[in-house]
CSV table of C-alpha atoms in Angstrom, one decimal:
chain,number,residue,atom,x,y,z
A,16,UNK,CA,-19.1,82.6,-29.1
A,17,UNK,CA,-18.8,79.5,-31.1
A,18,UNK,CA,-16.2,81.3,-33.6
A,19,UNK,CA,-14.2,81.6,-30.4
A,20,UNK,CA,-14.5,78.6,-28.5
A,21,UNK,CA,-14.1,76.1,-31.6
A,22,UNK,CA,-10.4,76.7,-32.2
A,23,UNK,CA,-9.9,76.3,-27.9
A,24,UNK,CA,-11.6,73.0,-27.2
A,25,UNK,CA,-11.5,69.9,-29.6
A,26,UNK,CA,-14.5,67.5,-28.9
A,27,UNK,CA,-12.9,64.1,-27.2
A,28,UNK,CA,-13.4,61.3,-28.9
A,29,UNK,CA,-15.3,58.7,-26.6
A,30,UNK,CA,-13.4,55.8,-25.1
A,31,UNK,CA,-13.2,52.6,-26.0
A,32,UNK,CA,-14.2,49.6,-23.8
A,33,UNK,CA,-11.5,48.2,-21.6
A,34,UNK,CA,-13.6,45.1,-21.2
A,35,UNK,CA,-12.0,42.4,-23.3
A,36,UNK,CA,-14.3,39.4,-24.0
A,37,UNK,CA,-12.5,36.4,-22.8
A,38,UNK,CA,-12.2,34.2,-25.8
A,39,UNK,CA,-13.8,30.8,-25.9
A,40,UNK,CA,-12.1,27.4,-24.9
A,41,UNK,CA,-12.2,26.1,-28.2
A,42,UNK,CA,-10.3,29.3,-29.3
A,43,UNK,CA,-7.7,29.8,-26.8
A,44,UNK,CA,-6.2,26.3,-27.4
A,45,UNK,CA,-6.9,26.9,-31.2
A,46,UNK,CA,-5.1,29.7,-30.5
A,47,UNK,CA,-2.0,28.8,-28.3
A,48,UNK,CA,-2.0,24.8,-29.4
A,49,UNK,CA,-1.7,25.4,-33.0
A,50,UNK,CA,-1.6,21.3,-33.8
A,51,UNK,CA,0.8,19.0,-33.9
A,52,UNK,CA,3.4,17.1,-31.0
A,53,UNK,CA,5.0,20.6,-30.6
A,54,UNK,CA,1.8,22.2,-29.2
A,55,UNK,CA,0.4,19.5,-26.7
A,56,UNK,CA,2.1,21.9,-23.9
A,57,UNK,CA,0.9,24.9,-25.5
A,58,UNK,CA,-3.2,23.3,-25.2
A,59,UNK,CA,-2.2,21.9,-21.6
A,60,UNK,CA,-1.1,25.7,-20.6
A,61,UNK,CA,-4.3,27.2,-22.4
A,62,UNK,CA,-7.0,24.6,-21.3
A,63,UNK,CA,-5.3,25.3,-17.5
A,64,UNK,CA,-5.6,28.9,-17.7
A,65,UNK,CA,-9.0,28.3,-19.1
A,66,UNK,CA,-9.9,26.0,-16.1
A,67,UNK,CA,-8.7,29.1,-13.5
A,68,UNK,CA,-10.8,31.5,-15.3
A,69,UNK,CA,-13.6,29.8,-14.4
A,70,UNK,CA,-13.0,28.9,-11.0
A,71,UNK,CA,-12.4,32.8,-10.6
A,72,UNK,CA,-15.5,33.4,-12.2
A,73,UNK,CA,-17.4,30.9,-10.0
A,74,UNK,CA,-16.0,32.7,-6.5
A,75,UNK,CA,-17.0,36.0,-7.8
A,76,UNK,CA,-20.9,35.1,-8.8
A,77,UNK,CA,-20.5,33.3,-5.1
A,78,UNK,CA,-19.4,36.7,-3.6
A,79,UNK,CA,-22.3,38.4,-5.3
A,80,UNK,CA,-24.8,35.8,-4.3
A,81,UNK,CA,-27.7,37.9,-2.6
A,82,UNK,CA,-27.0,35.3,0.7
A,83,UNK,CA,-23.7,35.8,0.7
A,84,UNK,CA,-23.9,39.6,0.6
A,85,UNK,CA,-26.9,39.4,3.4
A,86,UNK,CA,-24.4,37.6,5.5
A,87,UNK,CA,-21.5,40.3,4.6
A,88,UNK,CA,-24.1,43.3,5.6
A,89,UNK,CA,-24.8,41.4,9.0
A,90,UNK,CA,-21.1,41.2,10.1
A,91,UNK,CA,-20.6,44.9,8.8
A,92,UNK,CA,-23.4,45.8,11.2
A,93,UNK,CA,-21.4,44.3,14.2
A,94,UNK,CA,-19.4,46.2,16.5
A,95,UNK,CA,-15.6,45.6,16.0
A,96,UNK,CA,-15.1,42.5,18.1
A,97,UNK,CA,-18.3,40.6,17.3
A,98,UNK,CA,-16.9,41.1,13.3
A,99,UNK,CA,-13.3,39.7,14.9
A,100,UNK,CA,-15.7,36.8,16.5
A,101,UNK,CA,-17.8,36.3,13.3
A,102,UNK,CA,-14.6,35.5,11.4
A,103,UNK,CA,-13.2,33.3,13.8
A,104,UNK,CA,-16.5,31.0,14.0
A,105,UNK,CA,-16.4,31.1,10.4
A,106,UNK,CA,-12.9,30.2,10.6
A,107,UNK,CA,-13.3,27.4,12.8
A,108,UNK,CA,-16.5,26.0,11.0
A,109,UNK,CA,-14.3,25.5,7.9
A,110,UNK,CA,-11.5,23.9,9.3
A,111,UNK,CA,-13.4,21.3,10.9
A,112,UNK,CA,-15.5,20.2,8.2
A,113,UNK,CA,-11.6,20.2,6.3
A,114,UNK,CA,-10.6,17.9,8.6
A,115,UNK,CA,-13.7,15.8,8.8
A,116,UNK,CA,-13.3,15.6,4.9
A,117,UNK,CA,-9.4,14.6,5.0
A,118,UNK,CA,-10.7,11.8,7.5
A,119,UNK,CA,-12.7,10.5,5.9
A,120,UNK,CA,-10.9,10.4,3.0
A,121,UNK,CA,-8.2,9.0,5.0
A,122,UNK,CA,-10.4,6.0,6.1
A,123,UNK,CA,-11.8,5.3,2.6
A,124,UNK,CA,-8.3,5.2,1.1
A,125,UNK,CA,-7.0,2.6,4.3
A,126,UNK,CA,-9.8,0.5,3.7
A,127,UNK,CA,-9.5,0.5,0.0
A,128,UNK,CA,-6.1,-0.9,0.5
A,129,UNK,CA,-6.6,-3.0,2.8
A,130,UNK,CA,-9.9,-4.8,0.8
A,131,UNK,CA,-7.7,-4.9,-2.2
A,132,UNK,CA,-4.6,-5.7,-0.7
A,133,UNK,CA,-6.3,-8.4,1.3
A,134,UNK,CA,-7.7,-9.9,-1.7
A,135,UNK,CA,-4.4,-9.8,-3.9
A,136,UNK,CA,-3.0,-12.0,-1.0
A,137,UNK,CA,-5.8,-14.4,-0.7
A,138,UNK,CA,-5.4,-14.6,-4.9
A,139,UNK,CA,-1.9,-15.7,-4.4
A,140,UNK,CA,-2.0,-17.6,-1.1
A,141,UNK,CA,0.7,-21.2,-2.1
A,142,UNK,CA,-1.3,-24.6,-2.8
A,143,UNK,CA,-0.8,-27.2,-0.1
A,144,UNK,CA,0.9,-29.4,-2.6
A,145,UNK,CA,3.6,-26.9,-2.8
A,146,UNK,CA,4.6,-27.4,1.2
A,147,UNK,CA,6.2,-30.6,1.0
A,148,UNK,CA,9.2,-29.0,-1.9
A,149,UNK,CA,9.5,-26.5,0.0
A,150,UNK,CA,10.2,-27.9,3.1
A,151,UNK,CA,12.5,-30.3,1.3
A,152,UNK,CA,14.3,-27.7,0.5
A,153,UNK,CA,14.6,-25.6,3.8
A,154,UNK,CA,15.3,-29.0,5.4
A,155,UNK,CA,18.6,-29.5,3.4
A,156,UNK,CA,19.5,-26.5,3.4
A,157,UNK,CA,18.9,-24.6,6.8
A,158,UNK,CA,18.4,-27.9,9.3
A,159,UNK,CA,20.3,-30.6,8.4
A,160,UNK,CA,23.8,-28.9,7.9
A,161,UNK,CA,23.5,-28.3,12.0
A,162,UNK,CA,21.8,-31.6,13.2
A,163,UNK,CA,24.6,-32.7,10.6
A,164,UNK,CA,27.4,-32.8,13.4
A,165,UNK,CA,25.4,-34.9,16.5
A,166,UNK,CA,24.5,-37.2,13.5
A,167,UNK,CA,28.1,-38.0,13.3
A,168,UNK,CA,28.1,-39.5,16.4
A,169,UNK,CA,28.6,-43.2,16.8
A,170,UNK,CA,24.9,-44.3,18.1
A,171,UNK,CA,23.2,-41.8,16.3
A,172,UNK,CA,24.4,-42.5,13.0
A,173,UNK,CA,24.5,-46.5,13.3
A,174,UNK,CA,20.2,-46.2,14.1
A,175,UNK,CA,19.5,-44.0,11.0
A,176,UNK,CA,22.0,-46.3,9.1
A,177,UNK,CA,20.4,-49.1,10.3
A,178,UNK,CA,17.1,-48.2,9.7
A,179,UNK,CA,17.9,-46.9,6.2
A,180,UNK,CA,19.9,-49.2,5.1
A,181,UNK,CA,22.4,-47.4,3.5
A,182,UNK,CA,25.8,-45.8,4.0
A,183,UNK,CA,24.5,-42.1,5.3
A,184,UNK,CA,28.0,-40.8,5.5
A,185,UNK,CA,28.3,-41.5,1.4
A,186,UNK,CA,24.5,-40.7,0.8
A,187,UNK,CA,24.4,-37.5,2.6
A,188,UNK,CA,21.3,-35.3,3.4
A,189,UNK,CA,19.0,-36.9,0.6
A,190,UNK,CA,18.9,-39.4,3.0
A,191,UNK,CA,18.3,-38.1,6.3
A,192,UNK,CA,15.6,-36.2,4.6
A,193,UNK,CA,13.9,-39.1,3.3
A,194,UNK,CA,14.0,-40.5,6.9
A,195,UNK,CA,13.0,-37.3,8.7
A,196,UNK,CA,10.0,-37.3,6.1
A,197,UNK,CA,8.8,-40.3,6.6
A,198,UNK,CA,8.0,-39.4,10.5
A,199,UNK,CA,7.2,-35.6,10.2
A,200,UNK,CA,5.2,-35.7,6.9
A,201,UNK,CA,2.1,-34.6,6.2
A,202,UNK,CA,2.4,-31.5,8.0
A,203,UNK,CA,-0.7,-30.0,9.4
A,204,UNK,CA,-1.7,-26.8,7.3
A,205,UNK,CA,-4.7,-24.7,8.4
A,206,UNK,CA,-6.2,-22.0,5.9
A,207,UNK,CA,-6.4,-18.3,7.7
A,208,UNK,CA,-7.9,-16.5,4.5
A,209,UNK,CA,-4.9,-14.7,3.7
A,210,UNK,CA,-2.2,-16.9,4.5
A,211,UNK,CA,-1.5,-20.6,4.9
A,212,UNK,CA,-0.1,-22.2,8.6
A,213,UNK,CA,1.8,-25.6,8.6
A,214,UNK,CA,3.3,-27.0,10.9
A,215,UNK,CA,5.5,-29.9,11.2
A,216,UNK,CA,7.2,-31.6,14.5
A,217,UNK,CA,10.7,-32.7,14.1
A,218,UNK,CA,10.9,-34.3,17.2
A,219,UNK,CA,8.4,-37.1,18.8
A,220,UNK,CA,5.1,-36.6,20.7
A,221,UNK,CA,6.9,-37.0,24.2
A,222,UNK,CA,9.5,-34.4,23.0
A,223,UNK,CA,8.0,-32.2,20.3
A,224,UNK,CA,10.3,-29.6,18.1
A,225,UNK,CA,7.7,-28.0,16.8
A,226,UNK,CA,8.1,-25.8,13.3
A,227,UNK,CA,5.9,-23.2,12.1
A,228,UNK,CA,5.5,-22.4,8.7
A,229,UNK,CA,3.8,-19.8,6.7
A,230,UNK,CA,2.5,-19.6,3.0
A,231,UNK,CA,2.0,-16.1,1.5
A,232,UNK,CA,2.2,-14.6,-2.2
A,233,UNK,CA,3.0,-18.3,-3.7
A,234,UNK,CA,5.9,-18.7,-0.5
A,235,UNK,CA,6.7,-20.8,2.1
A,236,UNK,CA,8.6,-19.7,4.8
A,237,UNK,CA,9.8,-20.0,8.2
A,238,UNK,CA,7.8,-18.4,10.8
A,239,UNK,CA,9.3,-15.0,12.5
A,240,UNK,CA,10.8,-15.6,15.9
A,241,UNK,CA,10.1,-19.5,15.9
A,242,UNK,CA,13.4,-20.9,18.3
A,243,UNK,CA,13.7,-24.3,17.0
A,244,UNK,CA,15.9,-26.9,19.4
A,245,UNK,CA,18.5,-28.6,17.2
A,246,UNK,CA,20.0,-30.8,20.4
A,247,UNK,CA,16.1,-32.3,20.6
A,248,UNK,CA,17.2,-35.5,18.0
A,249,UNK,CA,14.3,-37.9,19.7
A,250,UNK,CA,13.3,-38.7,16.7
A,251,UNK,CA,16.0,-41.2,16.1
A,252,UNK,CA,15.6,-43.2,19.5
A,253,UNK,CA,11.8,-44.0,18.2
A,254,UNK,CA,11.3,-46.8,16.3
A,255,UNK,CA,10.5,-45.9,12.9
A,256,UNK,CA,9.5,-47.6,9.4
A,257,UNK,CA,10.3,-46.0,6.1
């Protein structure tokens, strides 16, 4: 019998392991970096794929937890809908604590900005000897070329020229400004943390033109939406010194 069966079956040779042992770290960007500038993506692909082995890894030692498959065997129990039910508590438990997380994320990141934000500003918040320049220069610049016309008015012009002493229609806006200066100047500047408040009256106590000014990030500026009354010239019917 074994004369006869030899020649009609060949002994199989045994198979070898399809399990490949997943190389190390070290050796897979050994492997795919291989030194130098040229391989930098070649270590970044490697040490990725390396990173996704091992969060594949982790899931599956979580699957194969003895809780996890306790709480598998329980739902396999249930009757069709209760499994349907299961999943969709489950479901639901995971989205909310996903979007408690994002919240609160959320809120962290807002109030890191706004702490850090808040303190860049109060860093750079303009001295108060920097109003007066500034002021200077929105005076000539933005005011006086519109007061400019009622100045050239007969009555108006002969007070400021007589208090000033000077020809204003050859001296120009230097002049008015020192006058307007002399009456409006110091303006009062309050300190909000943030940002700096002046504010000056063009006008006279018994006809005010109030002006707003605000000071942020080393900047003086006009206030938003401040209406300012160029007609209001009450300034030059009170006596005044300069």
């Amino acid at each position: 019998w074994r004369c006869w069966l030899k020649p009609h079956f060949k002994e199989t040779p045994p198979r070898p392991s399809t399990i490949k042992k997943r190389p190390t770290m070290a050796r897979e960007v050994a492997a795919r970096g291989g030194g130098g500038r040229g391989s930098s993506g070649g270590a970044a692909a490697a040490g990725w794929e390396v990173v996704l082995t091992n969060a594949g890894d982790s899931l599956e030692q979580a699957r194969r937890h003895p809780v996890a498959v306790a709480a598998a065997e329980q739902i396999q129990r249930l009757p069709r809908g209760g499994q349907l039910l299961a999943v969709a508590v489950c479901g639901a438990l995971v989205f909310s604590l996903l979007s408690a997380l994002l919240n609160a994320l959320y809120m962290l990141a807002m109030t890191l900005s706004f702490v850090f934000g808040g303190a860049y500003m109060a860093s750079k918040a303009p001295s108060k000897e920097s109003f007066e320049p500034a002021f200077e220069r929105w005076f000539l610049e933005d005011y006086y070329p519109k007061v400019a016309p009622k100045l050239e008015q007969a009555s108006l012009m002969g007070k400021l020229e007589q208090w000033l002493g000077v020809n204003t229609r050859q001296s120009g806006a230097s002049w008015a400004y020192r006058f307007w200066a002399s009456r409006c100047l110091p303006a009062g500047i309050s300190d909000w943390l943030l940002v700096k408040i002046a504010r000056v009256n063009l006008g006279t106590q018994a006809s005010p033109v109030m002006v707003t000014f605000v000071g942020a990030l080393n900047f003086w500026m006009l206030a938003p939406r401040v209406s300012i009354d160029f007609s209001n010239l009450s300034i030059l019917d009170a006596k005044a010194t300069v």
